[in-house]
Amino acid sequence: MTAPPDDCLVRNEWICGAYLSTRREVLLDATVQHLRLTGLAVLIGLVIALPLAVLARRWTLAAGPVLAGTTILYTIPSLAMFSLLLPLYGLSATLVVAGLVLYSLTVLVRNILAGLRAVPQETRQAARGLGYGPIRLLLTVELPLALPAAMAGLRIATVSAVSLVTVGAIVGFGGLGNLIYAGMNTYFKAQVLTASVLCVLIAVAADLLLLGVQWLITPWARAARA
């Protein structure tokens, strides 16, 4: 039985509604994996970057090695990075997450450190005069004032992670990258375009979401602009 002439899948068109309707579950599974890998990598990266930035801020001698180390990690090509991590994690989702965490450190550490350094010295001195210790000063004064710069770094790291997750397709854990990779191998136009567009939409949505979070948690910044 031959397919009807209006079957866009048979014609292998870039834009095909039939692909969306017949591959809904595949697209959903790939999108969920993409979101999970991205979210986990950025969260772990933030947990690691925060103490590194604080260390670099507290001890000047540590700033150079910390910034240099994270920059060197960012210069390693993704394929080489996965190859270096392969003996530790094998062909697993953890391999992809670990690579993304290392790549995110450059942006996160630099932006958090820039935010901490931008806190006015007189503000620190005033807090110390009120009896604030180092921990209280960090948590209630320095980090809140560093939030705009830190959130800018978080947005960049998140968008970058959304893109870099697709490279994980080489080990079978690339979210929507799996569909892009398979579609390129078979020249399946609708699959390549649909998965690519979804990646862009995820990146844009994540950026807007974080921008909204930044707007909510920095009321003083809104007041200053007003």
GROMACS .gro file of C-alpha atoms in nm:
model
  226
    1MET     CA    1   0.000   0.000   0.000
    2THR     CA    2   0.157   0.332  -0.107
    3ALA     CA    3   0.156   0.639   0.114
    4PRO     CA    4  -0.073   0.926   0.016
    5PRO     CA    5   0.097   1.203  -0.183
    6ASP     CA    6   0.037   1.457   0.095
    7ASP     CA    7   0.249   1.262   0.346
    8CYS     CA    8   0.522   1.506   0.447
    9LEU     CA    9   0.718   1.228   0.614
   10VAL     CA   10   0.749   1.042   0.286
   11ARG     CA   11   0.852   1.363   0.111
   12ASN     CA   12   1.104   1.420   0.394
   13GLU     CA   13   1.012   1.785   0.443
   14TRP     CA   14   1.176   2.009   0.702
   15ILE     CA   15   0.844   2.119   0.849
   16CYS     CA   16   0.611   1.827   0.903
   17GLY     CA   17   0.309   1.815   1.132
   18ALA     CA   18   0.290   1.439   1.093
   19TYR     CA   19   0.628   1.407   1.260
   20LEU     CA   20   0.505   1.596   1.566
   21SER     CA   21   0.193   1.384   1.596
   22THR     CA   22   0.358   1.047   1.542
   23ARG     CA   23   0.677   1.108   1.745
   24ARG     CA   24   0.520   1.287   2.042
   25GLU     CA   25   0.645   1.038   2.302
   26VAL     CA   26   0.995   1.033   2.155
   27LEU     CA   27   1.013   1.412   2.161
   28LEU     CA   28   0.881   1.427   2.517
   29ASP     CA   29   1.132   1.172   2.646
   30ALA     CA   30   1.421   1.351   2.475
   31THR     CA   31   1.308   1.689   2.608
   32VAL     CA   32   1.277   1.559   2.965
   33GLN     CA   33   1.625   1.408   2.946
   34HIS     CA   34   1.759   1.735   2.805
   35LEU     CA   35   1.606   1.936   3.088
   36ARG     CA   36   1.724   1.691   3.353
   37LEU     CA   37   2.084   1.692   3.231
   38THR     CA   38   2.091   2.070   3.198
   39GLY     CA   39   1.934   2.141   3.535
   40LEU     CA   40   2.153   1.894   3.723
   41ALA     CA   41   2.473   2.020   3.561
   42VAL     CA   42   2.399   2.387   3.630
   43LEU     CA   43   2.293   2.316   3.989
   44ILE     CA   44   2.609   2.118   4.068
   45GLY     CA   45   2.819   2.379   3.889
   46LEU     CA   46   2.666   2.653   4.104
   47VAL     CA   47   2.730   2.456   4.425
   48ILE     CA   48   3.097   2.419   4.329
   49ALA     CA   49   3.145   2.769   4.185
   50LEU     CA   50   3.012   2.957   4.487
   51PRO     CA   51   3.277   2.844   4.739
   52LEU     CA   52   3.549   2.881   4.475
   53ALA     CA   53   3.445   3.243   4.413
   54VAL     CA   54   3.428   3.314   4.786
   55LEU     CA   55   3.774   3.160   4.830
   56ALA     CA   56   3.912   3.377   4.548
   57ARG     CA   57   3.752   3.685   4.706
   58ARG     CA   58   3.880   3.617   5.056
   59TRP     CA   59   4.237   3.522   4.959
   60THR     CA   60   4.388   3.723   4.676
   61LEU     CA   61   4.655   3.462   4.609
   62ALA     CA   62   4.384   3.204   4.536
   63ALA     CA   63   4.212   3.418   4.270
   64GLY     CA   64   4.474   3.360   4.001
   65PRO     CA   65   4.484   2.977   4.025
   66VAL     CA   66   4.105   2.949   4.054
   67LEU     CA   67   4.036   3.167   3.750
   68ALA     CA   68   4.318   3.010   3.550
   69GLY     CA   69   4.205   2.658   3.632
   70THR     CA   70   3.844   2.713   3.535
   71THR     CA   71   3.950   2.892   3.215
   72ILE     CA   72   4.175   2.603   3.113
   73LEU     CA   73   3.886   2.361   3.164
   74TYR     CA   74   3.670   2.572   2.932
   75THR     CA   75   3.929   2.556   2.653
   76ILE     CA   76   3.923   2.174   2.637
   77PRO     CA   77   3.717   2.058   2.334
   78SER     CA   78   3.400   1.877   2.434
   79LEU     CA   79   3.499   1.551   2.265
   80ALA     CA   80   3.835   1.556   2.442
   81MET     CA   81   3.666   1.637   2.773
   82PHE     CA   82   3.433   1.338   2.742
   83SER     CA   83   3.728   1.117   2.648
   84LEU     CA   84   3.919   1.228   2.960
   85LEU     CA   85   3.618   1.164   3.183
   86LEU     CA   86   3.525   0.832   3.020
   87PRO     CA   87   3.749   0.614   3.242
   88LEU     CA   88   3.584   0.765   3.551
   89TYR     CA   89   3.217   0.756   3.452
   90GLY     CA   90   3.187   0.524   3.155
   91LEU     CA   91   2.919   0.571   2.892
   92SER     CA   92   2.659   0.724   3.120
   93ALA     CA   93   2.454   1.034   3.184
   94THR     CA   94   2.695   1.113   3.469
   95LEU     CA   95   2.970   1.155   3.210
   96VAL     CA   96   2.771   1.424   3.032
   97VAL     CA   97   2.675   1.600   3.355
   98ALA     CA   98   3.036   1.602   3.477
   99GLY     CA   99   3.156   1.758   3.153
  100LEU     CA  100   2.888   2.025   3.163
  101VAL     CA  101   2.968   2.107   3.526
  102LEU     CA  102   3.334   2.167   3.441
  103TYR     CA  103   3.240   2.391   3.147
  104SER     CA  104   2.999   2.596   3.360
  105LEU     CA  105   3.260   2.681   3.623
  106THR     CA  106   3.436   2.944   3.412
  107VAL     CA  107   3.129   3.163   3.370
  108LEU     CA  108   2.985   3.102   3.716
  109VAL     CA  109   3.306   3.160   3.913
  110ARG     CA  110   3.397   3.475   3.719
  111ASN     CA  111   3.056   3.634   3.753
  112ILE     CA  112   3.008   3.551   4.121
  113LEU     CA  113   3.357   3.680   4.195
  114ALA     CA  114   3.289   3.998   3.998
  115GLY     CA  115   2.972   4.051   4.198
  116LEU     CA  116   3.151   4.001   4.530
  117ARG     CA  117   3.430   4.237   4.431
  118ALA     CA  118   3.175   4.501   4.333
  119VAL     CA  119   3.033   4.524   4.686
  120PRO     CA  120   3.137   4.870   4.817
  121GLN     CA  121   3.406   4.858   5.083
  122GLU     CA  122   3.218   5.110   5.296
  123THR     CA  123   2.922   4.872   5.302
  124ARG     CA  124   3.142   4.596   5.439
  125GLN     CA  125   3.292   4.829   5.698
  126ALA     CA  126   2.948   4.945   5.809
  127ALA     CA  127   2.834   4.583   5.852
  128ARG     CA  128   3.143   4.499   6.053
  129GLY     CA  129   3.079   4.805   6.268
  130LEU     CA  130   2.735   4.662   6.347
  131GLY     CA  131   2.897   4.341   6.468
  132TYR     CA  132   2.860   4.126   6.157
  133GLY     CA  133   3.098   3.831   6.149
  134PRO     CA  134   3.247   3.690   5.823
  135ILE     CA  135   2.968   3.435   5.766
  136ARG     CA  136   2.683   3.675   5.842
  137LEU     CA  137   2.851   3.943   5.631
  138LEU     CA  138   2.877   3.704   5.338
  139LEU     CA  139   2.523   3.567   5.360
  140THR     CA  140   2.331   3.885   5.439
  141VAL     CA  141   2.535   4.158   5.270
  142GLU     CA  142   2.787   4.041   5.010
  143LEU     CA  143   2.593   3.764   4.837
  144PRO     CA  144   2.267   3.962   4.808
  145LEU     CA  145   2.454   4.257   4.655
  146ALA     CA  146   2.641   4.020   4.421
  147LEU     CA  147   2.317   3.861   4.297
  148PRO     CA  148   2.278   4.063   3.973
  149ALA     CA  149   2.622   3.963   3.848
  150ALA     CA  150   2.581   3.607   3.974
  151MET     CA  151   2.243   3.570   3.803
  152ALA     CA  152   2.388   3.703   3.478
  153GLY     CA  153   2.651   3.429   3.494
  154LEU     CA  154   2.390   3.170   3.580
  155ARG     CA  155   2.183   3.267   3.277
  156ILE     CA  156   2.485   3.237   3.046
  157ALA     CA  157   2.587   2.905   3.199
  158THR     CA  158   2.235   2.766   3.164
  159VAL     CA  159   2.196   2.865   2.800
  160SER     CA  160   2.541   2.724   2.725
  161ALA     CA  161   2.452   2.398   2.900
  162VAL     CA  162   2.133   2.363   2.695
  163SER     CA  163   2.346   2.379   2.382
  164LEU     CA  164   2.629   2.158   2.507
  165VAL     CA  165   2.395   1.880   2.623
  166THR     CA  166   2.347   1.788   2.256
  167VAL     CA  167   2.712   1.682   2.236
  168GLY     CA  168   2.623   1.405   2.480
  169ALA     CA  169   2.460   1.227   2.186
  170ILE     CA  170   2.801   1.074   2.111
  171VAL     CA  171   2.761   0.863   2.426
  172GLY     CA  172   2.385   0.818   2.395
  173PHE     CA  173   2.284   1.077   2.656
  174GLY     CA  174   2.228   1.399   2.468
  175GLY     CA  175   1.858   1.464   2.516
  176LEU     CA  176   1.734   1.629   2.200
  177GLY     CA  177   2.088   1.593   2.066
  178ASN     CA  178   2.018   1.221   2.026
  179LEU     CA  179   1.743   1.305   1.780
  180ILE     CA  180   1.956   1.561   1.598
  181TYR     CA  181   2.244   1.314   1.568
  182ALA     CA  182   2.020   1.031   1.447
  183GLY     CA  183   1.838   1.264   1.209
  184MET     CA  184   2.162   1.384   1.055
  185ASN     CA  185   2.282   1.028   1.001
  186THR     CA  186   1.960   0.938   0.818
  187TYR     CA  187   1.899   1.284   0.668
  188PHE     CA  188   1.564   1.298   0.847
  189LYS     CA  189   1.490   1.667   0.798
  190ALA     CA  190   1.183   1.702   1.020
  191GLN     CA  191   1.357   1.536   1.313
  192VAL     CA  192   1.668   1.752   1.286
  193LEU     CA  193   1.470   2.077   1.260
  194THR     CA  194   1.217   1.992   1.531
  195ALA     CA  195   1.481   1.888   1.784
  196SER     CA  196   1.693   2.193   1.702
  197VAL     CA  197   1.400   2.431   1.744
  198LEU     CA  198   1.311   2.269   2.077
  199CYS     CA  199   1.668   2.327   2.198
  200VAL     CA  200   1.639   2.695   2.109
  201LEU     CA  201   1.301   2.723   2.282
  202ILE     CA  202   1.436   2.558   2.597
  203ALA     CA  203   1.732   2.799   2.603
  204VAL     CA  204   1.509   3.104   2.556
  205ALA     CA  205   1.256   2.984   2.815
  206ALA     CA  206   1.531   2.910   3.070
  207ASP     CA  207   1.687   3.252   3.017
  208LEU     CA  208   1.353   3.430   3.060
  209LEU     CA  209   1.272   3.222   3.368
  210LEU     CA  210   1.603   3.310   3.534
  211LEU     CA  211   1.557   3.674   3.436
  212GLY     CA  212   1.219   3.667   3.609
  213VAL     CA  213   1.371   3.506   3.919
  214GLN     CA  214   1.640   3.776   3.924
  215TRP     CA  215   1.372   4.045   3.902
  216LEU     CA  216   1.186   3.893   4.197
  217ILE     CA  217   1.483   3.843   4.430
  218THR     CA  218   1.652   4.180   4.370
  219PRO     CA  219   1.387   4.441   4.460
  220TRP     CA  220   1.660   4.692   4.551
  221ALA     CA  221   1.791   4.678   4.194
  222ARG     CA  222   1.444   4.758   4.062
  223ALA     CA  223   1.416   5.049   4.303
  224ALA     CA  224   1.755   5.185   4.194
  225ARG     CA  225   1.654   5.173   3.826
  226ALA     CA  226   1.323   5.345   3.905
   0.00000   0.00000   0.00000
